[in-house]
mmCIF file of C-alpha atoms in Angstrom:
data_model
loop_
_atom_site.group_PDB
_atom_site.id
_atom_site.type_symbol
_atom_site.label_atom_id
_atom_site.label_comp_id
_atom_site.label_asym_id
_atom_site.label_seq_id
_atom_site.Cartn_x
_atom_site.Cartn_y
_atom_site.Cartn_z
ATOM 1 C CA UNK A 100 98.112 91.376 155.288
ATOM 2 C CA UNK A 101 97.990 95.047 156.249
ATOM 3 C CA UNK A 102 100.990 95.823 154.042
ATOM 4 C CA UNK A 103 99.330 94.151 151.068
ATOM 5 C CA UNK A 104 96.140 96.161 151.597
ATOM 6 C CA UNK A 105 98.132 99.376 151.806
ATOM 7 C CA UNK A 106 100.042 98.525 148.642
ATOM 8 C CA UNK A 107 96.759 97.790 146.843
ATOM 9 C CA UNK A 108 95.266 101.060 148.100
ATOM 10 C CA UNK A 109 98.244 103.155 146.986
ATOM 11 C CA UNK A 110 98.353 101.449 143.604
ATOM 12 C CA UNK A 111 94.623 101.956 143.161
ATOM 13 C CA UNK A 112 94.808 105.657 144.070
ATOM 14 C CA UNK A 113 97.644 106.236 141.596
ATOM 15 C CA UNK A 114 95.805 104.380 138.846
ATOM 16 C CA UNK A 115 92.565 106.301 139.550
ATOM 17 C CA UNK A 116 94.315 109.650 139.177
ATOM 18 C CA UNK A 117 95.852 108.549 135.865
ATOM 19 C CA UNK A 118 92.528 107.136 134.695
ATOM 20 C CA UNK A 119 90.636 110.355 135.447
ATOM 21 C CA UNK A 120 93.212 112.419 133.594
ATOM 22 C CA UNK A 121 93.025 109.999 130.671
ATOM 23 C CA UNK A 122 89.228 110.171 130.580
ATOM 24 C CA UNK A 123 89.413 113.962 130.455
ATOM 25 C CA UNK A 124 91.904 113.849 127.594
ATOM 26 C CA UNK A 125 89.749 111.325 125.694
ATOM 27 C CA UNK A 126 86.728 113.597 126.067
ATOM 28 C CA UNK A 127 88.663 116.558 124.727
ATOM 29 C CA UNK A 128 89.988 114.516 121.790
ATOM 30 C CA UNK A 129 86.841 112.464 121.084
ATOM 31 C CA UNK A 130 86.478 113.915 117.560
ATOM 32 C CA UNK A 131 90.047 113.168 116.544
ATOM 33 C CA UNK A 132 91.444 110.166 114.708
ATOM 34 C CA UNK A 133 91.246 106.609 116.026
ATOM 35 C CA UNK A 134 95.050 106.605 116.214
ATOM 36 C CA UNK A 135 94.941 109.419 118.773
ATOM 37 C CA UNK A 136 92.297 107.619 120.854
ATOM 38 C CA UNK A 137 94.257 104.341 120.883
ATOM 39 C CA UNK A 138 97.433 106.195 121.840
ATOM 40 C CA UNK A 139 95.661 107.924 124.709
ATOM 41 C CA UNK A 140 94.198 104.625 125.940
ATOM 42 C CA UNK A 141 97.611 102.943 125.945
ATOM 43 C CA UNK A 142 99.181 105.986 127.561
ATOM 44 C CA UNK A 143 96.543 105.927 130.302
ATOM 45 C CA UNK A 144 97.184 102.223 130.936
ATOM 46 C CA UNK A 145 100.953 102.715 131.135
ATOM 47 C CA UNK A 146 100.630 105.874 133.206
ATOM 48 C CA UNK A 147 98.258 104.149 135.606
ATOM 49 C CA UNK A 148 100.713 101.282 136.029
ATOM 50 C CA UNK A 149 103.639 103.688 136.451
ATOM 51 C CA UNK A 150 101.758 105.855 138.942
ATOM 52 C CA UNK A 151 100.755 102.865 141.002
ATOM 53 C CA UNK A 152 104.247 101.392 140.891
ATOM 54 C CA UNK A 153 105.968 104.646 141.844
ATOM 55 C CA UNK A 154 103.495 105.298 144.644
ATOM 56 C CA UNK A 155 104.041 101.836 146.091
ATOM 57 C CA UNK A 156 107.802 102.132 145.610
ATOM 58 C CA UNK A 157 107.865 105.484 147.395
ATOM 59 C CA UNK A 158 105.838 104.091 150.285
ATOM 60 C CA UNK A 159 108.144 101.088 150.500
ATOM 61 C CA UNK A 160 111.163 103.432 150.683
ATOM 62 C CA UNK A 161 113.083 101.731 147.880
ATOM 63 C CA UNK A 162 116.614 102.894 147.262
ATOM 64 C CA UNK A 163 117.174 105.448 144.483
ATOM 65 C CA UNK A 164 118.808 102.739 142.375
ATOM 66 C CA UNK A 165 115.872 100.373 142.737
ATOM 67 C CA UNK A 166 113.417 103.171 142.006
ATOM 68 C CA UNK A 167 115.390 104.070 138.854
ATOM 69 C CA UNK A 168 115.351 100.460 137.700
ATOM 70 C CA UNK A 169 111.588 100.205 138.180
ATOM 71 C CA UNK A 170 111.051 103.493 136.350
ATOM 72 C CA UNK A 171 113.233 102.444 133.400
ATOM 73 C CA UNK A 172 111.434 99.087 133.087
ATOM 74 C CA UNK A 173 108.037 100.777 133.101
ATOM 75 C CA UNK A 174 109.230 103.407 130.609
ATOM 76 C CA UNK A 175 110.446 100.747 128.175
ATOM 77 C CA UNK A 176 107.107 98.991 128.465
ATOM 78 C CA UNK A 177 105.407 102.306 127.776
ATOM 79 C CA UNK A 178 107.472 102.890 124.619
ATOM 80 C CA UNK A 179 106.687 99.443 123.234
ATOM 81 C CA UNK A 180 102.986 99.786 124.115
ATOM 82 C CA UNK A 181 102.710 103.200 122.483
ATOM 83 C CA UNK A 182 104.456 101.954 119.343
ATOM 84 C CA UNK A 183 102.090 98.988 119.176
ATOM 85 C CA UNK A 184 99.084 101.286 119.638
ATOM 86 C CA UNK A 185 100.298 103.587 116.863
ATOM 87 C CA UNK A 186 100.793 100.681 114.454
ATOM 88 C CA UNK A 187 97.387 99.214 115.310
ATOM 89 C CA UNK A 188 95.710 102.607 114.970
ATOM 90 C CA UNK A 189 97.314 103.320 111.602
ATOM 91 C CA UNK A 190 96.316 99.860 110.343
ATOM 92 C CA UNK A 191 92.690 100.282 111.426
ATOM 93 C CA UNK A 192 92.541 103.807 109.990
ATOM 94 C CA UNK A 193 93.969 102.574 106.665
ATOM 95 C CA UNK A 194 91.335 99.817 106.473
ATOM 96 C CA UNK A 195 88.620 102.341 107.365
ATOM 97 C CA UNK A 196 89.768 104.745 104.638
ATOM 98 C CA UNK A 197 89.807 101.928 102.089
ATOM 99 C CA UNK A 198 86.266 100.998 103.120
ATOM 100 C CA UNK A 199 85.193 104.640 102.864
ATOM 101 C CA UNK A 200 86.595 104.955 99.341
ATOM 102 C CA UNK A 201 84.834 101.737 98.308
ATOM 103 C CA UNK A 202 81.535 102.962 99.780
ATOM 104 C CA UNK A 203 81.642 106.204 97.765
ATOM 105 C CA UNK A 204 80.555 104.270 94.671
ATOM 106 C CA UNK A 205 77.023 104.122 96.103
ATOM 107 C CA UNK A 206 76.480 107.773 95.319
ATOM 108 C CA UNK A 207 77.605 107.467 91.695
ATOM 109 C CA UNK A 208 75.343 104.581 90.717
ATOM 110 C CA UNK A 209 78.147 102.035 90.807
ATOM 111 C CA UNK A 210 78.495 98.818 92.753
ATOM 112 C CA UNK A 211 80.382 98.272 95.978
ATOM 113 C CA UNK A 212 83.763 96.567 95.636
ATOM 114 C CA UNK A 213 85.086 95.367 98.988
ATOM 115 C CA UNK A 214 88.768 96.181 99.739
ATOM 116 C CA UNK A 215 91.131 93.240 99.348
ATOM 117 C CA UNK A 216 93.090 93.989 102.519
ATOM 118 C CA UNK A 217 92.197 92.053 105.691
ATOM 119 C CA UNK A 218 90.236 93.971 108.316
ATOM 120 C CA UNK A 219 88.995 93.605 111.869
ATOM 121 C CA UNK A 220 85.907 91.533 112.609
ATOM 122 C CA UNK A 221 83.783 94.689 112.957
ATOM 123 C CA UNK A 222 85.005 96.180 109.677
ATOM 124 C CA UNK A 223 84.544 92.814 107.968
ATOM 125 C CA UNK A 224 80.931 92.691 109.223
ATOM 126 C CA UNK A 225 80.398 96.256 107.961
ATOM 127 C CA UNK A 226 81.869 95.258 104.586
ATOM 128 C CA UNK A 227 79.421 92.364 104.294
ATOM 129 C CA UNK A 228 76.505 94.658 105.089
ATOM 130 C CA UNK A 229 77.682 97.155 102.468
ATOM 131 C CA UNK A 230 77.971 94.374 99.883
ATOM 132 C CA UNK A 231 74.432 93.231 100.686
ATOM 133 C CA UNK A 232 73.156 96.804 100.472
ATOM 134 C CA UNK A 233 74.967 97.272 97.158
ATOM 135 C CA UNK A 234 73.274 94.178 95.729
ATOM 136 C CA UNK A 235 69.853 95.420 96.838
ATOM 137 C CA UNK A 236 70.523 98.876 95.384
ATOM 138 C CA UNK A 237 71.616 97.323 92.090
ATOM 139 C CA UNK A 238 68.374 95.333 91.934
ATOM 140 C CA UNK A 239 66.399 98.475 92.774
ATOM 141 C CA UNK A 240 68.168 100.465 90.045
ATOM 142 C CA UNK A 241 67.488 97.711 87.535
ATOM 143 C CA UNK A 242 63.798 97.638 88.466
ATOM 144 C CA UNK A 243 63.655 101.421 88.230
ATOM 145 C CA UNK A 244 65.251 101.389 84.777
ATOM 146 C CA UNK A 245 62.821 98.703 83.627
ATOM 147 C CA UNK A 246 59.847 100.649 85.000
ATOM 148 C CA UNK A 247 61.038 103.862 83.388
ATOM 149 C CA UNK A 248 61.507 102.114 80.056
ATOM 150 C CA UNK A 249 58.064 100.575 80.430
ATOM 151 C CA UNK A 250 56.541 103.987 81.192
ATOM 152 C CA UNK A 251 58.132 105.531 78.094
ATOM 153 C CA UNK A 252 56.884 102.692 75.904
ATOM 154 C CA UNK A 253 53.428 102.955 77.449
ATOM 155 C CA UNK A 254 53.202 106.696 76.782
ATOM 156 C CA UNK A 255 54.367 106.199 73.191
ATOM 157 C CA UNK A 256 51.959 103.347 72.539
ATOM 158 C CA UNK A 257 48.999 105.025 74.221
ATOM 159 C CA UNK A 258 49.663 108.190 72.215
ATOM 160 C CA UNK A 259 49.724 106.141 69.008
ATOM 161 C CA UNK A 260 46.627 104.131 69.889
ATOM 162 C CA UNK A 261 44.686 107.263 70.846
ATOM 163 C CA UNK A 262 45.743 109.243 67.793
ATOM 164 C CA UNK A 263 44.399 106.693 65.308
ATOM 165 C CA UNK A 264 40.774 106.462 66.549
ATOM 166 C CA UNK A 265 40.651 110.176 67.315
ATOM 167 C CA UNK A 266 41.695 110.967 63.750
ATOM 168 C CA UNK A 267 39.010 108.610 62.480
ATOM 169 C CA UNK A 268 36.390 110.126 64.754
ATOM 170 C CA UNK A 269 37.260 113.617 63.593
ATOM 171 C CA UNK A 270 37.062 112.598 59.918
ATOM 172 C CA UNK A 271 33.697 110.884 60.392
ATOM 173 C CA UNK A 272 32.340 113.816 62.417
ATOM 174 C CA UNK A 273 33.409 116.267 59.681
ATOM 175 C CA UNK A 274 31.805 114.063 57.008
ATOM 176 C CA UNK A 275 28.535 113.954 58.928
ATOM 177 C CA UNK A 276 28.696 117.696 59.592
ATOM 178 C CA UNK A 277 29.305 118.499 55.924
ATOM 179 C CA UNK A 278 26.573 116.074 54.799
ATOM 180 C CA UNK A 279 28.908 114.091 52.556
ATOM 181 C CA UNK A 280 28.555 110.755 54.425
ATOM 182 C CA UNK A 281 27.112 108.183 52.030
ATOM 183 C CA UNK A 282 25.777 106.029 54.892
ATOM 184 C CA UNK A 283 25.311 108.125 58.076
ATOM 185 C CA UNK A 284 24.070 105.151 60.099
ATOM 186 C CA UNK A 285 27.271 103.208 59.348
ATOM 187 C CA UNK A 286 29.343 106.224 60.392
ATOM 188 C CA UNK A 287 27.423 106.490 63.633
ATOM 189 C CA UNK A 288 27.947 102.798 64.375
ATOM 190 C CA UNK A 289 31.650 103.177 63.665
ATOM 191 C CA UNK A 290 31.836 106.233 65.920
ATOM 192 C CA UNK A 291 30.193 104.271 68.701
ATOM 193 C CA UNK A 292 32.679 101.403 68.219
ATOM 194 C CA UNK A 293 35.655 103.756 68.397
ATOM 195 C CA UNK A 294 34.248 105.513 71.475
ATOM 196 C CA UNK A 295 33.771 102.160 73.194
ATOM 197 C CA UNK A 296 37.378 101.248 72.424
ATOM 198 C CA UNK A 297 38.620 104.573 73.765
ATOM 199 C CA UNK A 298 36.489 104.112 76.859
ATOM 200 C CA UNK A 299 38.046 100.681 77.406
ATOM 201 C CA UNK A 300 41.558 102.113 77.126
ATOM 202 C CA UNK A 301 40.767 104.871 79.617
ATOM 203 C CA UNK A 302 39.242 102.286 81.969
ATOM 204 C CA UNK A 303 42.383 100.160 81.768
ATOM 205 C CA UNK A 304 44.572 103.175 82.535
ATOM 206 C CA UNK A 305 42.414 104.062 85.535
ATOM 207 C CA UNK A 306 42.514 100.486 86.835
ATOM 208 C CA UNK A 307 46.282 100.312 86.421
ATOM 209 C CA UNK A 308 46.760 103.628 88.194
ATOM 210 C CA UNK A 309 44.720 102.343 91.145
ATOM 211 C CA UNK A 310 46.824 99.192 91.281
ATOM 212 C CA UNK A 311 50.123 101.091 91.200
ATOM 213 C CA UNK A 312 48.874 103.547 93.821
ATOM 214 C CA UNK A 313 47.789 100.717 96.136
ATOM 215 C CA UNK A 314 44.241 102.044 96.033
ATOM 216 C CA UNK A 315 42.619 98.906 94.652
ATOM 217 C CA UNK A 316 39.857 98.178 97.185
ATOM 218 C CA UNK A 317 38.815 94.528 97.176
ATOM 219 C CA UNK A 318 35.478 93.148 98.356
ATOM 220 C CA UNK A 319 36.221 89.429 98.704
ATOM 221 C CA UNK A 320 33.438 86.890 98.882
ATOM 222 C CA UNK A 321 33.310 83.111 98.836
ATOM 223 C CA UNK A 322 32.570 81.790 95.343
ATOM 224 C CA UNK A 323 33.103 78.588 93.402
ATOM 225 C CA UNK A 324 35.853 78.439 90.797
ATOM 226 C CA UNK A 325 33.446 76.548 88.566
ATOM 227 C CA UNK A 326 31.012 79.481 88.508
ATOM 228 C CA UNK A 327 33.808 82.023 88.009
ATOM 229 C CA UNK A 328 35.245 80.172 85.005
ATOM 230 C CA UNK A 329 31.780 79.511 83.555
ATOM 231 C CA UNK A 330 30.895 83.210 83.599
ATOM 232 C CA UNK A 331 34.230 84.129 82.019
ATOM 233 C CA UNK A 332 33.767 81.571 79.199
ATOM 234 C CA UNK A 333 30.271 82.852 78.513
ATOM 235 C CA UNK A 334 31.513 86.434 78.323
ATOM 236 C CA UNK A 335 34.351 85.582 75.928
ATOM 237 C CA UNK A 336 32.330 83.286 73.655
ATOM 238 C CA UNK A 337 31.138 86.023 71.209
ATOM 239 C CA UNK A 338 34.723 87.209 70.624
ATOM 240 C CA UNK A 339 35.887 83.610 70.143
ATOM 241 C CA UNK A 340 33.156 83.005 67.540
ATOM 242 C CA UNK A 341 34.122 86.213 65.743
ATOM 243 C CA UNK A 342 37.743 85.043 65.481
ATOM 244 C CA UNK A 343 36.859 81.418 64.702
ATOM 245 C CA UNK A 344 38.507 80.152 67.896
ATOM 246 C CA UNK A 345 37.199 77.255 69.972
ATOM 247 C CA UNK A 346 36.785 77.818 73.715
ATOM 248 C CA UNK A 347 36.997 74.668 75.828
ATOM 249 C CA UNK A 348 36.941 74.003 79.536
ATOM 250 C CA UNK A 349 39.141 71.097 80.446
ATOM 251 C CA UNK A 350 39.442 70.143 84.073
ATOM 252 C CA UNK A 351 37.531 72.576 86.268
ATOM 253 C CA UNK A 352 37.323 71.666 89.959
ATOM 254 C CA UNK A 353 34.418 73.132 91.898
ATOM 255 C CA UNK A 354 36.556 74.440 94.754
ATOM 256 C CA UNK A 355 35.785 77.562 96.800
ATOM 257 C CA UNK A 356 37.998 80.652 96.787
ATOM 258 C CA UNK A 357 37.819 83.989 98.632
ATOM 259 C CA UNK A 358 38.164 86.675 95.939
ATOM 260 C CA UNK A 359 36.614 89.852 94.644
ATOM 261 C CA UNK A 360 34.447 88.288 91.944
ATOM 262 C CA UNK A 361 34.338 91.464 89.829
ATOM 263 C CA UNK A 362 38.108 91.917 89.773
ATOM 264 C CA UNK A 363 38.809 88.217 89.284
ATOM 265 C CA UNK A 364 36.334 88.115 86.387
ATOM 266 C CA UNK A 365 38.374 90.910 84.861
ATOM 267 C CA UNK A 366 41.519 88.811 85.284
ATOM 268 C CA UNK A 367 40.036 85.827 83.458
ATOM 269 C CA UNK A 368 38.439 88.092 80.858
ATOM 270 C CA UNK A 369 41.773 89.770 80.069
ATOM 271 C CA UNK A 370 43.529 86.420 79.795
ATOM 272 C CA UNK A 371 40.835 85.000 77.510
ATOM 273 C CA UNK A 372 40.716 88.079 75.260
ATOM 274 C CA UNK A 373 44.501 88.050 75.020
ATOM 275 C CA UNK A 374 44.519 84.323 74.162
ATOM 276 C CA UNK A 375 41.697 84.564 71.592
ATOM 277 C CA UNK A 376 43.250 87.491 69.728
ATOM 278 C CA UNK A 377 46.599 85.717 69.446
ATOM 279 C CA UNK A 378 45.284 82.298 68.500
ATOM 280 C CA UNK A 379 44.808 81.716 64.771
ATOM 281 C CA UNK A 380 41.394 80.789 63.344
ATOM 282 C CA UNK A 381 40.385 77.171 63.964
ATOM 283 C CA UNK A 382 42.691 77.210 67.001
ATOM 284 C CA UNK A 383 41.736 76.309 70.564
ATOM 285 C CA UNK A 384 41.858 78.228 73.826
ATOM 286 C CA UNK A 385 41.572 75.945 76.850
ATOM 287 C CA UNK A 386 40.682 76.974 80.394
ATOM 288 C CA UNK A 387 41.365 74.810 83.436
ATOM 289 C CA UNK A 388 41.074 75.156 87.200
ATOM 290 C CA UNK A 389 42.474 72.656 89.661
ATOM 291 C CA UNK A 390 43.830 72.357 93.186
ATOM 292 C CA UNK A 391 47.529 71.968 93.908
ATOM 293 C CA UNK A 392 49.837 72.219 96.878
ATOM 294 C CA UNK A 393 50.377 75.923 96.044
ATOM 295 C CA UNK A 394 46.629 76.677 95.984
ATOM 296 C CA UNK A 395 43.988 76.947 93.276
ATOM 297 C CA UNK A 396 45.544 77.161 89.794
ATOM 298 C CA UNK A 397 43.543 78.855 87.027
ATOM 299 C CA UNK A 398 45.139 78.444 83.604
ATOM 300 C CA UNK A 399 44.466 79.698 80.074
ATOM 301 C CA UNK A 400 46.309 77.915 77.246
ATOM 302 C CA UNK A 401 46.346 79.430 73.759
ATOM 303 C CA UNK A 402 47.730 78.552 70.325
ATOM 304 C CA UNK A 403 49.842 81.660 69.725
ATOM 305 C CA UNK A 404 52.930 79.641 68.817
ATOM 306 C CA UNK A 405 54.833 80.563 71.962
ATOM 307 C CA UNK A 406 56.694 83.565 73.334
ATOM 308 C CA UNK A 407 60.454 84.063 72.860
ATOM 309 C CA UNK A 408 62.327 82.958 75.957
ATOM 310 C CA UNK A 409 63.966 86.357 76.373
ATOM 311 C CA UNK A 410 60.510 87.988 76.554
ATOM 312 C CA UNK A 411 58.877 85.643 79.055
ATOM 313 C CA UNK A 412 60.056 87.753 81.993
ATOM 314 C CA UNK A 413 58.486 90.909 80.518
ATOM 315 C CA UNK A 414 55.049 89.587 79.593
ATOM 316 C CA UNK A 415 53.361 91.140 82.643
ATOM 317 C CA UNK A 416 55.224 94.466 82.397
ATOM 318 C CA UNK A 417 53.168 97.590 81.786
ATOM 319 C CA UNK A 418 52.947 98.348 78.069
ATOM 320 C CA UNK A 419 54.565 95.121 76.847
ATOM 321 C CA UNK A 420 53.075 93.824 73.590
ATOM 322 C CA UNK A 421 55.823 91.631 72.235
ATOM 323 C CA UNK A 422 56.342 91.511 68.507
ATOM 324 C CA UNK A 423 52.703 92.011 67.567
ATOM 325 C CA UNK A 424 51.793 95.085 65.586
ATOM 326 C CA UNK A 425 51.405 98.117 67.796
ATOM 327 C CA UNK A 426 48.062 98.964 66.321
ATOM 328 C CA UNK A 427 44.542 98.003 67.340
ATOM 329 C CA UNK A 428 43.354 95.447 68.200
ATOM 330 C CA UNK A 429 46.705 94.734 69.856
ATOM 331 C CA UNK A 430 45.654 97.051 72.660
ATOM 332 C CA UNK A 431 47.814 99.266 74.835
ATOM 333 C CA UNK A 432 49.628 96.446 76.587
ATOM 334 C CA UNK A 433 47.812 96.993 79.880
ATOM 335 C CA UNK A 434 45.719 93.834 80.176
ATOM 336 C CA UNK A 435 48.406 91.498 81.521
ATOM 337 C CA UNK A 436 49.820 94.193 83.816
ATOM 338 C CA UNK A 437 46.326 94.571 85.283
ATOM 339 C CA UNK A 438 46.103 90.782 85.646
ATOM 340 C CA UNK A 439 49.287 90.656 87.701
ATOM 341 C CA UNK A 440 48.267 93.641 89.833
ATOM 342 C CA UNK A 441 44.867 92.189 90.715
ATOM 343 C CA UNK A 442 46.247 88.713 91.387
ATOM 344 C CA UNK A 443 48.996 90.029 93.658
ATOM 345 C CA UNK A 444 46.386 92.121 95.490
ATOM 346 C CA UNK A 445 44.689 88.769 96.261
ATOM 347 C CA UNK A 446 48.034 87.454 97.626
ATOM 348 C CA UNK A 447 48.413 85.229 94.578
ATOM 349 C CA UNK A 448 50.849 85.137 91.683
ATOM 350 C CA UNK A 449 50.651 85.137 87.902
ATOM 351 C CA UNK A 450 53.057 83.314 85.598
ATOM 352 C CA UNK A 451 53.441 82.243 81.981
ATOM 353 C CA UNK A 452 55.336 79.457 80.259
ATOM 354 C CA UNK A 453 55.556 78.031 76.764
ATOM 355 C CA UNK A 454 53.789 74.797 75.906
ATOM 356 C CA UNK A 455 53.446 72.869 72.687
ATOM 357 C CA UNK A 456 51.963 75.201 70.073
ATOM 358 C CA UNK A 457 51.411 78.164 72.357
ATOM 359 C CA UNK A 458 51.744 79.392 75.906
ATOM 360 C CA UNK A 459 50.009 78.793 79.208
ATOM 361 C CA UNK A 460 49.091 81.613 81.581
ATOM 362 C CA UNK A 461 48.616 80.520 85.173
ATOM 363 C CA UNK A 462 47.033 82.338 88.116
ATOM 364 C CA UNK A 463 47.636 80.765 91.535
ATOM 365 C CA UNK A 464 45.250 81.858 94.312
ATOM 366 C CA UNK A 465 45.008 80.812 97.962
ATOM 367 C CA UNK A 466 42.318 78.222 98.554
ATOM 368 C CA UNK A 467 39.465 79.317 100.799
ATOM 369 C CA UNK A 468 39.339 77.833 104.274
ATOM 370 C CA UNK A 469 36.443 75.803 105.638
ATOM 371 C CA UNK A 470 33.119 77.616 105.664
#
């Protein structure tokens, strides 16, 4: 038993010396290639085994022949181990370089293409994460391109829509100033109408900027959907009469919701104005409100004839106005973008789909809890 303990002690001491030397070498070479680190690790393992073996052999007073045999056996094992470490290191480094080259596409706006060669479990996990990140970046780039395109269109349309009334205002002001206006009162009424329209456009831009900046402050209160829809129908009735459009309330459930009544009235008002202006005379705009598993669904159905399928996903984008003329009263294309912003601020969602003869805009809001 004592001999075994001594052998274990000598072997341990020899291995410790080799291990300490190996740790020092690894520290000095810690910034070098993975191949070097693997080679050092294998060399430390073989050296530790050789040191322990030789120490035990020396203490056991083996013959020179036996000691030579042991040394040769350990040396051959060391050669094979080092060769294996070099091959493994070169393989891992090659897979890492291939992964690095594939990852460089992130910086050039491309997509990540995973290397075809097999890799270790860790590199495979890293590859999957890079693929997931690439997909998210691609979606982000697409959203950014869509937003940038929307911003350009918005600037162009706003510039056009502002230029027309401003030119009219200047002409009418010059006519009044020169005293050549045949009916000054009519000019003044027209000036007031144009100013009101400009004021509405500026108000929409301000509202949209607050929504995009996350500065839309809500003051929610508990109200009935029935009252909310009734007020919106009353406000839109004069415009509907002017355009010869019938406003009807179909199924309207008197359910409570927790919303900012001012902002939600703006949502319904924008949807109704949009529906009335795009519904031909003698057409019908229907409003409904009902409970569903998703929450309270407010809907406005018009008779516009429908929206092309390829445009349905862009209806709520800033500045989108479809194929309608880009002149008043088409507006600046901000109303539906404001609708979506306000609804999402209430933790709801806005959607649109085609129905027979027109389209149906839906606003889904969380139902209020018990009072």
